Amino acid sequence: MRVFVGVKRAVDYAAKVRIQADKKAVDISNVKMAINPFCEIAVEEAVRLKEKKVAEEVVAVSIGPKQAQEVIRQALAMGADRGIHVTTDMRVDQELQPLAVAKIMAALTGEHDPSAWLLGKQAIDDDSNQVAQMLAGLLDWPQATFASEVEVSEDKKSATVTREIDGGLQTIEVPLPAVISADLRLNEPRYATLPNIMKAKKKKIDTVDAASLGVDLAGQIEVLEVSEPATREAGSKVEDVDALLAKLKADGLL
Amino acid sequence: MLSRAARTAARFRPATGVRAMSMHPVTALSEDEQALKDAVQRFAQDRIAPKVRSMDESATMDPQIIEELFQQGFMGIEIPAEHGGVGSNFMSSCLVIEELAKVDASVSVMVDVQNTLVNNVFAFYASDEIKEYAYPRLAGDTLGSFCLSEAGSGSDAFALGTRAEDKGDHWELNGSKMWITNAGEAGLFLVMANVDPSAGYRGITCFLVERDQEGFSVGKKEDKLGIRASSTCPLTLEGVKVPKNRVVGEVGKGYKIAIEILNEGRIGIASQMLGIAQGAFDATLPYLFERKQFGSAIGDFQGMQHQYAQVGMEIEAARLMVYNAARRKEAGLGFVKEAAMAKLYASQVAERTASRCVEWMGGLGFVKDFPQEKFYRDQKIGAIYEGTSSVMLNTIGKMISREYRA
């Protein structure tokens, strides 16, 4: 089976985020970017499926500017076989929105015939958590979101997926092809080794212009303003438990 | 039509490997270099950083870290891929060494010695037979040591007293070595010994010795000021039998190996010192904008601004020198003077930077709960190993006098 994995280039989780002067977006002009952590988990899972001989081919797909190839290379260094770079100059953290991303992926699906899409449950830039669900809807495939365990049946006709839901865990079986989105605890991604980073250079990345796929890329949502979270006010220290109780009572919390 | 600048550039275009990089800023990294650097940075933060303090306190290298460094490919950066290495280049080794030193100078020097001294001695001088045997081990699971120094032979390296006697079908080695980096964990040792003291330095020869060989023993680890987790041990050789095919390079050419490998090794140490300086700086600067005194962040006082501006500039200058030396080496250009300058300057910058960082942290910089005091201890070795600062000045002075003497 062929597994397609989405890899999004987003602001590095450890980077300090600043907002543009016009308050219309996060300033990404001079900030460290990296593979979205949930996408990295999805790549790891796909590569493990390949190592278990369940998947024959893992294809890493990224949408974005030229630099999106960096995260495809990272996926290739982790073990993906080839990449597809869908090029666009739209900002992928807010201009290119989940529905358009899902439509692009649906268009690629028709052409390449994967047995599954493995996606991160959300990206840490816009936190939308919508692409996997929309893609399943557009393709009319079953969806298994927030996966913490994925087991593909021997005949590769279905997958048993454990999902992290509010009340605990839910185990479902979905026929393949399906869309699966990775939650945080699905696995711990490997570090790309230096030899594999070098080998990744030789792997193929095909480039497709997003505009050539015949899908409507226009955003449905207009960003009015982006603002910093309110700064937390300093707390105060209390001497002992009695003082703590007195303070909690005084503030009407007890 | 070509622009004037392009035509001028074309006319001055150097003949060989320089071409590809000639038009780029020296600190601009290629896509490969950036990918390697990012991978190392991430690994160092996640896997090494949590262990740094305990390894420093116990003066031991966590064996799991060594294992993981091998798994990640950090131990065979320039070893060809078909022998289990990464198949990358010297500049990449330097970037790895620098990134590691930002987190821990001990791990950094372990990786430095393996790549820039040990592996490269094999690469440049060993027979194919020895390479076939040693490369997979060096890239896969075995640390190596470069064994030149002795109690009575430091800067005066050619005064070494370890002897190798021709016993017909093998060589017999007798003597002792000191200050041998990685010796605590190494499995392969490149031992410099003299086959004919009457020939002076022309008797010095490089032998490949295995840890478990009879008559070979590794002594007690030194208890050091800095790079404490990196092992430094004396060695004793008593009648160690080395087969004839375990001579690395030609008999009597060990001096040449030592000089040449240390010339480039200095760029590795310079990278380590650069990493220490950058690591200390990165660990300290944010605090200057958190700490408030007299109602203002201390980093906003002009007295402080001028200090960190000076140090920031020196780190930048050191980086230019280190990367330029590494890239010259990579491009096949002369680099001996540049390497000595880079090592000397980077070690001086590391010393000043770490010292300033201790001061800027105030009392916090003086206690072990914060990393500045360790950076301060770790940098000191930079003025000593792989050629002291005085030896660097000698080398630089000699090269300059050669350029100007009539």
XYZ file of C-alpha atoms in Angstrom:
660
model
C 0.000 0.000 0.000
C 1.002 3.590 -0.616
C 0.764 6.041 2.271
C 0.617 9.787 1.756
C 1.765 11.957 4.660
C 1.152 15.657 4.989
C 4.063 17.721 6.295
C 3.536 21.384 7.060
C 6.264 23.928 7.617
C 5.325 25.996 10.651
C 7.000 28.292 13.163
C 9.293 26.200 15.365
C 7.573 25.288 18.613
C 10.446 26.757 20.633
C 10.623 30.057 18.718
C 9.358 33.259 20.229
C 6.390 34.376 18.185
C 6.015 38.040 17.272
C 3.160 39.810 15.550
C 3.498 41.985 12.466
C 3.246 45.716 13.008
C -0.068 45.813 11.092
C -1.505 43.181 13.465
C -2.709 41.134 10.507
C -0.473 38.117 10.985
C 2.346 36.512 12.906
C 5.704 37.824 11.719
C 7.365 34.921 9.911
C 10.016 36.936 8.108
C 12.868 36.143 10.463
C 11.827 33.293 12.715
C 12.944 29.682 12.899
C 10.615 27.380 10.991
C 10.361 23.627 11.369
C 8.193 20.668 10.552
C 4.895 20.842 12.441
C 5.318 18.423 15.400
C 2.063 16.547 14.686
C 3.104 16.090 11.054
C 6.405 14.680 12.273
C 4.485 12.106 14.308
C 2.491 11.209 11.204
C 5.729 10.736 9.220
C 7.148 8.505 11.937
C 4.018 6.350 11.899
C 4.112 6.029 8.119
C 7.795 5.083 8.186
C 7.068 2.475 10.850
C 4.340 1.050 8.629
C 6.948 0.760 5.925
C 9.476 -0.864 8.242
C 6.797 -3.384 9.270
C 6.356 -4.116 5.540
C 2.760 -2.913 5.735
C 3.370 0.060 3.463
C 5.412 -0.222 0.286
C 5.818 3.459 -0.325
C 5.646 6.565 1.850
C 5.170 9.884 0.074
C 5.649 13.169 1.942
C 3.497 16.027 0.701
C 3.978 19.671 1.626
C 2.201 22.781 0.413
C 3.917 26.147 0.547
C 6.773 28.292 -0.684
C 10.164 27.022 -1.839
C 11.301 26.475 1.749
C 8.579 23.864 2.243
C 11.074 21.502 0.639
C 13.078 21.643 3.889
C 10.367 19.768 5.767
C 9.930 17.326 2.874
C 13.679 16.651 3.060
C 13.308 16.050 6.768
C 10.545 13.532 6.142
C 12.756 11.879 3.500
C 15.629 11.743 6.014
C 13.295 10.031 8.476
C 12.495 7.373 5.888
C 9.858 8.601 3.438
C 10.570 7.470 -0.128
C 9.760 10.544 -2.168
C 8.147 13.916 -1.894
C 5.573 16.070 -3.598
C 5.895 19.806 -3.211
C 2.759 21.754 -4.042
C 3.959 25.282 -4.619
C 2.103 28.412 -3.605
C 3.090 31.841 -2.396
C 0.042 32.065 -0.143
C 0.848 32.081 3.554
C 0.021 28.599 4.742
C -0.666 29.737 8.309
C -3.648 31.855 7.342
C -4.162 32.620 3.635
C -4.266 29.051 2.446
C -7.012 27.672 4.652
C -7.985 24.114 5.657
C -10.655 23.644 2.979
C -8.236 24.621 0.212
C -5.545 22.344 1.668
C -8.036 19.470 1.780
C -9.043 20.170 -1.828
C -5.400 20.112 -2.949
C -4.887 16.806 -1.156
C -8.066 15.407 -2.691
C -6.808 16.408 -6.138
C -3.482 14.624 -5.499
C -5.380 11.576 -4.284
C -7.148 11.144 -7.592
C -3.861 11.229 -9.435
C -1.684 9.064 -7.173
C -4.114 6.616 -5.625
C -2.822 6.290 -2.050
C -4.390 3.770 0.357
C -4.248 6.186 3.248
C -3.519 9.763 4.174
C -1.690 10.173 7.472
C -1.885 13.720 8.764
C -1.045 15.563 11.938
C -4.241 16.302 13.834
C -3.503 20.014 13.577
C -0.680 22.459 12.865
C 0.747 24.496 15.711
C 0.482 27.751 13.739
C -3.256 28.089 13.043
C -4.401 25.185 15.264
C -7.308 24.582 12.890
C -7.665 20.812 13.243
C -9.845 20.580 10.140
C -7.902 19.216 7.178
C -8.166 15.494 7.983
C -11.906 15.758 8.532
C -12.507 17.843 5.406
C -10.319 15.604 3.272
C -12.248 12.516 4.392
C -15.462 14.339 3.532
C -14.270 15.399 0.077
C -12.992 11.905 -0.764
C -15.907 10.175 0.938
C -13.382 8.079 2.854
C -13.715 7.015 6.484
C -11.778 9.109 8.997
C -9.948 8.110 12.176
C -8.860 11.276 13.921
C -6.666 11.777 17.019
C -4.999 8.385 16.633
C -2.825 7.075 19.466
C -2.414 3.634 17.909
C -2.716 2.387 14.343
C -2.839 -1.262 13.350
C -3.348 -2.247 9.725
C -5.029 -5.615 9.111
C -3.069 -8.381 7.448
C -5.030 -8.137 4.215
C -4.467 -4.361 4.296
C -8.159 -3.814 3.755
C -8.804 -2.108 7.092
C -7.098 -0.421 10.025
C -7.822 -0.591 13.734
C -7.274 2.827 15.233
C -7.276 3.818 18.881
C -8.493 7.391 19.243
C -7.926 9.819 22.072
C -11.343 11.251 22.897
C -12.545 13.407 25.778
C -13.686 10.522 27.937
C -10.689 8.266 27.319
C -9.864 5.990 24.432
C -12.046 4.751 21.624
C -11.061 1.936 19.296
C -12.582 1.882 15.836
C -12.061 -0.109 12.702
C -12.013 1.727 9.394
C -11.923 0.201 5.934
C -9.054 1.444 3.762
C -8.523 3.794 2.053
C -8.978 6.158 4.978
C -7.735 9.416 6.455
C -5.962 9.083 9.801
C -4.832 12.023 11.920
C -2.049 11.648 14.471
C -2.346 12.729 18.081
C 0.587 13.504 20.362
C 0.951 10.059 21.893
C 0.896 8.012 18.698
C 4.678 7.619 18.763
C 7.947 9.386 19.508
C 9.513 10.494 16.225
C 13.082 9.400 15.555
C 15.969 11.784 14.970
C 17.067 11.789 11.377
C 20.581 10.334 11.365
C 23.348 12.144 9.499
C 23.764 9.375 6.878
C 20.014 9.430 6.214
C 20.059 13.213 5.856
C 22.679 12.797 3.152
C 20.740 9.986 1.460
C 17.577 12.108 1.513
C 19.228 14.476 -0.945
C 19.077 11.812 -3.602
C 15.383 11.135 -3.141
C 12.992 12.666 -5.608
C 10.730 15.626 -4.909
C 8.148 16.367 -7.589
C 6.886 19.914 -7.836
C 3.297 20.794 -8.661
C 1.925 24.314 -8.935
C -1.105 24.593 -6.634
C -2.849 26.755 -9.228
C -2.578 23.931 -11.787
C -4.692 21.515 -9.743
C -7.955 23.155 -10.680
C -9.165 23.753 -7.145
C -10.450 26.942 -5.542
C -7.671 28.180 -3.244
C -9.479 31.290 -2.045
C -9.810 31.685 1.709
C -13.218 31.508 3.380
C -12.093 33.333 6.496
C -10.728 36.852 6.748
C -8.257 37.578 9.541
C -9.262 40.854 11.162
C -6.596 41.085 13.808
C -3.881 38.992 15.433
C -2.932 39.980 18.961
C -0.622 38.812 21.730
C -2.163 36.831 24.548
C -2.861 38.991 27.610
C 0.192 39.143 29.826
C -0.254 37.304 33.069
C -0.273 39.472 36.131
C 2.314 38.703 38.765
C 1.137 36.488 41.593
C 1.881 36.924 45.258
C 3.571 34.714 47.796
C 2.002 33.636 51.067
C 3.870 32.618 54.204
C 1.905 29.539 55.205
C -1.250 27.485 54.706
C -3.319 29.699 56.994
C -2.431 32.771 54.997
C -3.231 30.886 51.783
C -6.665 29.867 53.076
C -7.381 33.388 54.313
C -6.453 34.814 50.911
C -8.535 32.293 48.988
C -11.515 33.084 51.242
C -11.003 36.816 50.880
C -11.016 36.434 47.087
C -14.181 34.398 47.296
C -12.501 31.271 45.910
C -13.331 29.088 48.914
C 24.895 40.774 -22.005
C 26.904 40.149 -18.895
C 26.975 42.854 -16.284
C 30.339 44.317 -15.483
C 30.400 42.668 -12.072
C 29.647 39.277 -13.595
C 32.381 39.683 -16.172
C 34.872 40.652 -13.489
C 33.793 37.710 -11.379
C 34.174 35.374 -14.353
C 37.672 36.588 -15.015
C 38.766 36.012 -11.425
C 36.969 32.739 -11.010
C 39.355 30.270 -9.347
C 40.112 27.072 -11.160
C 38.887 24.251 -8.933
C 36.533 23.440 -6.069
C 36.480 27.008 -4.862
C 34.169 27.978 -7.686
C 31.038 26.579 -6.133
C 31.402 28.552 -2.944
C 33.365 31.560 -4.062
C 30.439 33.936 -4.279
C 28.822 33.054 -0.959
C 29.292 34.688 2.429
C 31.573 32.480 4.499
C 28.955 31.999 7.204
C 26.121 31.167 4.799
C 25.403 27.468 5.093
C 24.495 25.160 2.245
C 21.231 23.233 2.470
C 23.160 20.129 3.597
C 25.135 21.992 6.182
C 21.992 23.588 7.571
C 20.210 20.227 7.732
C 23.118 18.608 9.586
C 23.399 21.549 11.967
C 19.668 21.458 12.737
C 19.753 17.708 13.332
C 22.703 18.004 15.705
C 21.207 20.946 17.536
C 18.000 19.083 18.160
C 19.733 15.913 19.268
C 22.028 17.869 21.582
C 19.146 19.718 23.201
C 16.961 16.656 23.671
C 19.430 13.894 24.424
C 22.619 15.477 25.768
C 21.534 18.629 27.631
C 19.617 16.778 30.393
C 22.747 14.780 31.262
C 25.377 17.504 31.087
C 25.451 18.461 34.740
C 25.553 14.945 36.157
C 28.232 13.878 33.670
C 30.326 16.889 34.667
C 29.893 16.151 38.377
C 30.681 12.457 38.076
C 33.378 13.064 35.445
C 31.995 10.281 33.273
C 30.609 10.091 29.774
C 27.219 8.394 29.761
C 27.724 5.233 27.639
C 24.240 5.691 26.209
C 25.274 9.029 24.736
C 28.252 7.401 23.031
C 25.968 4.714 21.626
C 23.491 7.278 20.352
C 26.258 9.391 18.793
C 27.267 6.348 16.766
C 23.651 5.606 15.811
C 23.160 9.178 14.645
C 26.263 9.023 12.475
C 28.200 11.680 14.417
C 31.283 9.470 14.714
C 31.951 8.926 11.019
C 31.033 12.219 9.387
C 33.717 12.096 6.690
C 33.964 8.312 6.430
C 32.547 7.237 3.039
C 28.980 5.946 3.086
C 30.039 2.547 1.700
C 32.112 2.045 4.866
C 29.231 2.962 7.172
C 29.956 6.677 7.487
C 28.023 9.775 6.501
C 30.217 10.594 3.515
C 30.141 14.280 4.299
C 32.987 16.778 4.546
C 35.293 18.608 6.957
C 33.102 21.715 7.202
C 30.237 19.497 8.312
C 32.435 17.956 10.994
C 33.239 21.454 12.236
C 29.562 22.412 12.348
C 28.737 19.271 14.328
C 31.582 19.982 16.775
C 30.402 23.573 17.213
C 26.767 22.609 17.772
C 27.701 19.984 20.340
C 29.987 22.409 22.188
C 27.087 24.818 22.638
C 25.588 22.140 24.865
C 28.572 20.189 26.170
C 32.253 20.677 25.387
C 33.066 17.144 26.591
C 30.802 15.419 24.078
C 32.089 17.888 21.514
C 35.755 17.010 21.980
C 34.990 13.304 21.916
C 33.346 13.740 18.512
C 36.071 16.162 17.407
C 38.944 13.792 18.116
C 37.142 10.899 16.451
C 36.404 12.807 13.258
C 39.166 15.339 12.729
C 42.115 13.382 14.144
C 41.489 9.651 14.224
C 39.231 9.079 11.216
C 41.194 11.488 9.061
C 44.535 9.852 9.857
C 43.012 6.687 8.417
C 41.507 8.596 5.502
C 44.746 10.303 4.464
C 47.448 7.794 5.368
C 46.160 4.279 6.005
C 46.340 1.451 3.464
C 43.074 0.241 1.935
C 43.436 -2.922 3.991
C 43.528 -0.973 7.260
C 40.698 1.285 6.104
C 38.492 -1.698 5.274
C 39.100 -2.971 8.756
C 38.940 0.231 10.766
C 36.299 2.356 9.023
C 33.216 0.281 9.831
C 34.308 0.076 13.455
C 35.057 3.796 13.754
C 31.762 4.719 12.114
C 29.825 2.002 13.895
C 30.767 1.444 17.520
C 34.428 2.041 18.336
C 36.035 5.202 19.632
C 39.588 5.996 18.586
C 42.434 7.841 20.294
C 45.303 9.794 18.802
C 48.354 9.112 20.984
C 51.221 11.571 20.593
C 51.836 13.370 23.922
C 54.072 11.977 26.620
C 55.169 13.173 30.053
C 58.313 14.672 28.571
C 56.964 15.532 25.136
C 54.150 18.050 24.720
C 54.760 21.078 22.517
C 58.095 19.428 21.727
C 56.220 16.544 20.138
C 59.175 15.059 18.280
C 61.022 14.419 21.527
C 58.718 11.473 22.187
C 60.405 8.503 23.862
C 58.087 5.609 22.986
C 60.127 3.075 21.041
C 59.216 0.596 18.335
C 61.644 -2.193 17.669
C 61.682 -4.259 14.493
C 61.279 -7.915 15.519
C 61.216 -9.320 12.023
C 57.561 -10.265 11.564
C 56.238 -7.592 13.921
C 57.064 -4.372 15.747
C 57.445 -4.285 19.526
C 56.317 -1.097 21.264
C 57.572 0.092 24.649
C 56.926 3.369 26.412
C 54.137 5.477 27.812
C 51.727 8.171 26.675
C 49.921 10.937 28.546
C 46.893 13.189 28.146
C 45.202 10.839 25.697
C 41.673 12.022 24.884
C 38.961 9.327 24.622
C 41.395 6.712 25.966
C 38.951 5.683 28.690
C 36.453 4.368 26.145
C 38.486 3.921 22.960
C 39.030 0.577 21.246
C 41.540 1.713 18.597
C 44.687 3.717 19.313
C 46.950 5.493 16.839
C 50.262 5.375 18.690
C 53.263 7.443 17.649
C 56.536 5.673 18.401
C 60.108 6.072 17.201
C 61.665 3.187 15.267
C 65.106 4.772 15.212
C 65.909 7.479 17.767
C 69.260 8.115 16.036
C 67.287 9.375 13.038
C 65.489 11.894 15.272
C 61.987 12.821 14.215
C 62.465 10.834 10.985
C 62.083 7.699 13.073
C 58.582 8.557 14.273
C 55.995 6.102 12.976
C 52.252 5.675 13.459
C 51.012 2.280 14.703
C 47.491 0.959 15.047
C 47.068 -0.654 18.466
C 43.996 -2.430 19.838
C 42.794 -1.896 23.383
C 42.890 -5.584 24.302
C 46.425 -6.204 23.057
C 48.842 -7.812 25.469
C 51.143 -5.329 27.169
C 48.837 -2.398 26.444
C 47.081 -0.742 29.355
C 45.039 2.406 29.919
C 45.760 4.195 33.204
C 43.588 6.141 35.613
C 41.494 8.934 34.202
C 42.678 12.468 35.015
C 40.476 14.557 37.352
C 40.235 17.784 35.381
C 39.178 21.434 35.705
C 36.977 21.305 32.608
C 35.703 18.943 29.905
C 35.425 16.584 32.862
C 33.168 14.019 31.190
C 35.700 13.525 28.399
C 38.223 10.888 29.437
C 41.915 11.801 29.447
C 44.230 8.948 30.446
C 47.852 7.850 30.424
C 48.780 4.716 28.455
C 51.463 2.141 29.106
C 52.982 -0.012 26.366
C 55.094 -2.956 27.548
C 56.221 -5.227 24.743
C 53.109 -4.590 22.654
C 53.388 -6.644 19.465
C 52.074 -4.794 16.432
C 51.843 -6.746 13.144
C 53.758 -5.228 10.254
C 50.563 -4.496 8.354
C 49.304 -2.323 11.205
C 51.665 0.552 10.441
C 49.595 3.547 9.347
C 51.365 5.400 6.537
C 55.030 4.772 5.898
C 57.632 3.868 8.493
C 59.378 7.076 9.541
C 56.533 9.305 8.326
C 54.694 9.574 11.632
C 55.998 13.095 12.214
C 54.387 14.202 8.977
C 51.090 12.608 9.933
C 51.193 14.313 13.338
C 51.969 17.756 11.916
C 49.424 17.592 9.119
C 46.587 16.124 11.105
C 47.080 18.574 13.960
C 47.135 21.480 11.520
C 43.615 20.657 10.475
C 42.610 19.342 13.893
C 43.057 22.873 15.171
C 40.104 23.975 13.104
C 38.063 21.373 14.963
C 39.171 22.702 18.335
C 38.509 26.236 17.093
C 34.964 25.080 16.264
C 34.599 23.685 19.762
C 35.748 26.980 21.273
C 33.355 28.885 19.021
C 30.550 26.618 20.222
C 31.466 27.236 23.857
C 31.440 31.004 23.297
C 28.100 30.923 21.467
C 26.601 28.510 23.973
C 27.582 30.694 26.939
C 26.314 33.810 25.161
C 22.967 32.203 24.251
C 22.524 30.916 27.790
C 23.199 34.325 29.312
C 21.738 37.079 27.136
C 18.039 36.400 27.830
C 18.718 36.843 31.547
C 20.006 40.362 30.959
C 16.530 41.339 29.830
C 14.774 39.577 32.685
C 16.906 40.796 35.549
C 15.804 44.219 36.754
C 17.870 46.531 38.923
C 17.264 50.227 39.585
C 13.909 49.771 37.839
C 15.311 48.662 34.502
C 16.466 45.486 32.752
C 20.226 45.300 33.240
C 20.650 44.593 29.517
C 19.291 48.105 28.839
C 22.070 49.855 30.716
C 24.610 51.242 28.285
C 27.487 49.871 30.348
C 26.082 46.391 29.723
C 25.131 47.057 26.102
C 28.685 47.965 25.231
C 29.985 44.827 26.904
C 27.699 42.399 25.084
C 28.143 44.305 21.824
C 31.900 43.779 22.132
C 31.547 40.079 22.932
C 28.963 39.558 20.181
C 31.340 41.119 17.696
C 34.214 38.920 18.799
C 32.118 35.779 18.428
C 31.190 36.890 14.910
C 34.853 37.478 14.084
C 35.804 34.075 15.488
C 33.069 32.422 13.402
C 34.354 34.064 10.223
C 37.869 32.832 10.954
C 36.823 29.307 11.869
C 34.474 28.819 8.911
C 36.951 30.380 6.531
C 39.748 28.085 7.723
C 37.451 25.066 7.377
C 36.279 26.120 3.921
C 39.849 26.779 2.756
C 40.795 23.287 3.876
C 37.744 21.909 2.097
C 38.628 23.781 -1.086
C 42.195 22.500 -1.100
C 43.738 25.896 -0.376
C 46.515 26.556 2.142
C 45.117 26.785 5.654
C 47.926 26.326 8.194
C 48.156 29.987 9.195
C 44.382 30.435 9.121
C 43.863 27.318 11.245
C 46.353 28.457 13.879
C 44.799 31.920 13.912
C 41.292 30.490 14.183
C 42.207 28.229 17.071
C 44.101 30.903 18.957
C 41.471 33.559 18.444
C 38.460 31.320 19.073
C 39.987 30.064 22.324
C 40.626 33.647 23.418
C 37.071 34.631 22.520
C 35.711 31.601 24.378
C 37.692 32.619 27.440
C 36.526 36.230 27.380
C 32.939 35.324 26.557
C 32.609 32.703 29.285
C 34.244 35.054 31.771
C 31.886 37.908 30.888
C 28.877 35.604 31.012
C 29.789 34.544 34.552
C 29.990 38.225 35.509
C 26.752 39.219 33.774
C 24.841 36.551 35.677
C 26.082 37.984 38.980
C 25.987 35.461 41.812
C 24.046 33.046 39.606
C 26.986 32.845 37.218
C 29.203 31.616 40.036
C 27.069 28.654 41.106
C 26.705 25.259 39.471
C 22.927 25.529 39.117
C 23.564 27.594 36.001
C 25.721 26.637 33.017
C 28.023 29.667 32.922
C 30.563 28.364 35.441
C 30.925 25.142 33.429
C 31.433 27.027 30.181
C 34.107 29.011 32.026
C 35.916 25.849 33.157
C 35.470 24.058 29.822
C 36.950 26.818 27.657
C 40.318 26.805 29.429
C 41.558 23.704 27.645
C 41.398 25.605 24.343
C 44.638 27.406 25.149
C 46.356 24.109 25.869
C 45.461 21.114 23.695
C 46.246 20.433 20.044
C 48.982 23.066 20.314
C 49.204 25.678 23.054
C 48.502 29.332 22.402
C 52.255 29.930 22.310
C 52.699 27.249 19.673
C 49.897 28.885 17.650
C 51.736 32.202 17.830
C 54.943 30.465 16.759
C 53.185 28.981 13.739
C 51.492 32.237 12.776
C 54.733 34.167 13.276
C 56.664 31.705 11.150
C 54.129 31.903 8.320
C 54.089 35.700 8.377
C 57.855 36.004 8.467
C 58.019 33.671 5.474
C 55.692 35.991 3.551
C 57.783 39.098 4.179
C 61.374 37.932 4.531
C 63.445 38.908 1.546
